[in-house]
Amino acid sequence: TGVQTCALPISKFDTYFDRDGRLTSAMGVATAPVTLLVDSGGVVRRQLTGEITMELLAAAIAEVFPS
C-alpha cells in the first residue's frame, strides 16, 4: 500500500507515510504535503497543509486529542 509506520517521538500516536499517494487520494486530499489527524474511527479531525514544525504538530495533536 505504500504506507509505513514509525514512532513519533512527541506522542503515543503512529505516523503513516503515504509514499504512492493512494491513501490521500482515497481520502480526497489533493494538496501535498499534508498531515491528517485521524481518530480511531477513521474520521479526519484536522488537516494541516504544507510544511509543519514539531511544535505545530504537537499543538494540533494536543488540541484534537486532549489527554
Short mmCIF file of C-alpha atoms in Angstrom, two decimals:
data_model
loop_
_atom_site.label_atom_id
_atom_site.label_comp_id
_atom_site.label_asym_id
_atom_site.label_seq_id
_atom_site.Cartn_x
_atom_site.Cartn_y
_atom_site.Cartn_z
CA THR A 1 0.00 0.00 0.00
CA GLY A 2 2.99 2.31 0.36
CA VAL A 3 2.00 3.12 3.92
CA GLN A 4 4.66 2.67 6.57
CA THR A 5 4.50 3.33 10.27
CA CYS A 6 7.04 4.74 12.68
CA ALA A 7 7.01 6.07 16.21
CA LEU A 8 6.56 9.82 16.62
CA PRO A 9 8.82 10.94 19.48
CA ILE A 10 6.42 13.59 20.80
CA SER A 11 3.43 11.38 21.39
CA LYS A 12 1.89 7.93 21.59
CA PHE A 13 0.47 8.22 18.05
CA ASP A 14 1.66 6.46 14.92
CA THR A 15 2.67 8.33 11.79
CA TYR A 16 1.83 6.96 8.35
CA PHE A 17 3.71 7.89 5.20
CA ASP A 18 1.69 7.59 2.00
CA ARG A 19 4.56 7.09 -0.44
CA ASP A 20 2.45 6.39 -3.53
CA GLY A 21 -0.42 8.79 -2.76
CA ARG A 22 -3.19 6.18 -2.73
CA LEU A 23 -4.30 6.90 0.85
CA THR A 24 -4.51 10.67 0.38
CA SER A 25 -6.34 10.20 -2.93
CA ALA A 26 -8.84 7.85 -1.28
CA MET A 27 -9.43 10.48 1.43
CA GLY A 28 -9.97 13.24 -1.12
CA VAL A 29 -6.79 15.18 -0.34
CA ALA A 30 -5.30 17.00 -3.32
CA THR A 31 -2.59 19.09 -1.65
CA ALA A 32 0.86 17.85 -0.69
CA PRO A 33 2.43 17.84 1.76
CA VAL A 34 -0.48 17.28 4.10
CA THR A 35 -0.76 16.00 7.66
CA LEU A 36 -4.05 14.41 8.68
CA LEU A 37 -5.00 13.80 12.29
CA VAL A 38 -7.37 10.83 12.13
CA ASP A 39 -9.26 9.39 15.11
CA SER A 40 -9.63 5.68 15.86
CA GLY A 41 -12.91 5.64 13.93
CA GLY A 42 -11.21 6.84 10.75
CA VAL A 43 -12.60 10.39 10.92
CA VAL A 44 -10.21 13.17 9.86
CA ARG A 45 -10.21 15.59 12.78
CA ARG A 46 -7.63 18.06 11.47
CA GLN A 47 -5.81 18.70 8.19
CA LEU A 48 -2.54 20.61 8.26
CA THR A 49 -1.35 21.67 4.81
CA GLY A 50 2.23 22.44 3.89
CA GLU A 51 5.40 22.03 5.84
CA ILE A 52 4.88 21.99 9.61
CA THR A 53 7.11 22.13 12.65
CA MET A 54 7.17 19.66 15.53
CA GLU A 55 5.75 22.43 17.73
CA LEU A 56 2.78 22.99 15.40
CA LEU A 57 2.16 19.26 15.18
CA ALA A 58 2.34 18.83 18.95
CA ALA A 59 -0.11 21.72 19.48
CA ALA A 60 -2.57 20.30 16.93
CA ILE A 61 -2.41 16.84 18.50
CA ALA A 62 -2.97 18.28 21.97
CA GLU A 63 -5.97 20.28 20.74
CA VAL A 64 -7.59 17.47 18.74
CA PHE A 65 -6.77 14.61 21.13
CA PRO A 66 -6.60 16.13 24.62
CA SER A 67 -5.32 13.81 27.33
#
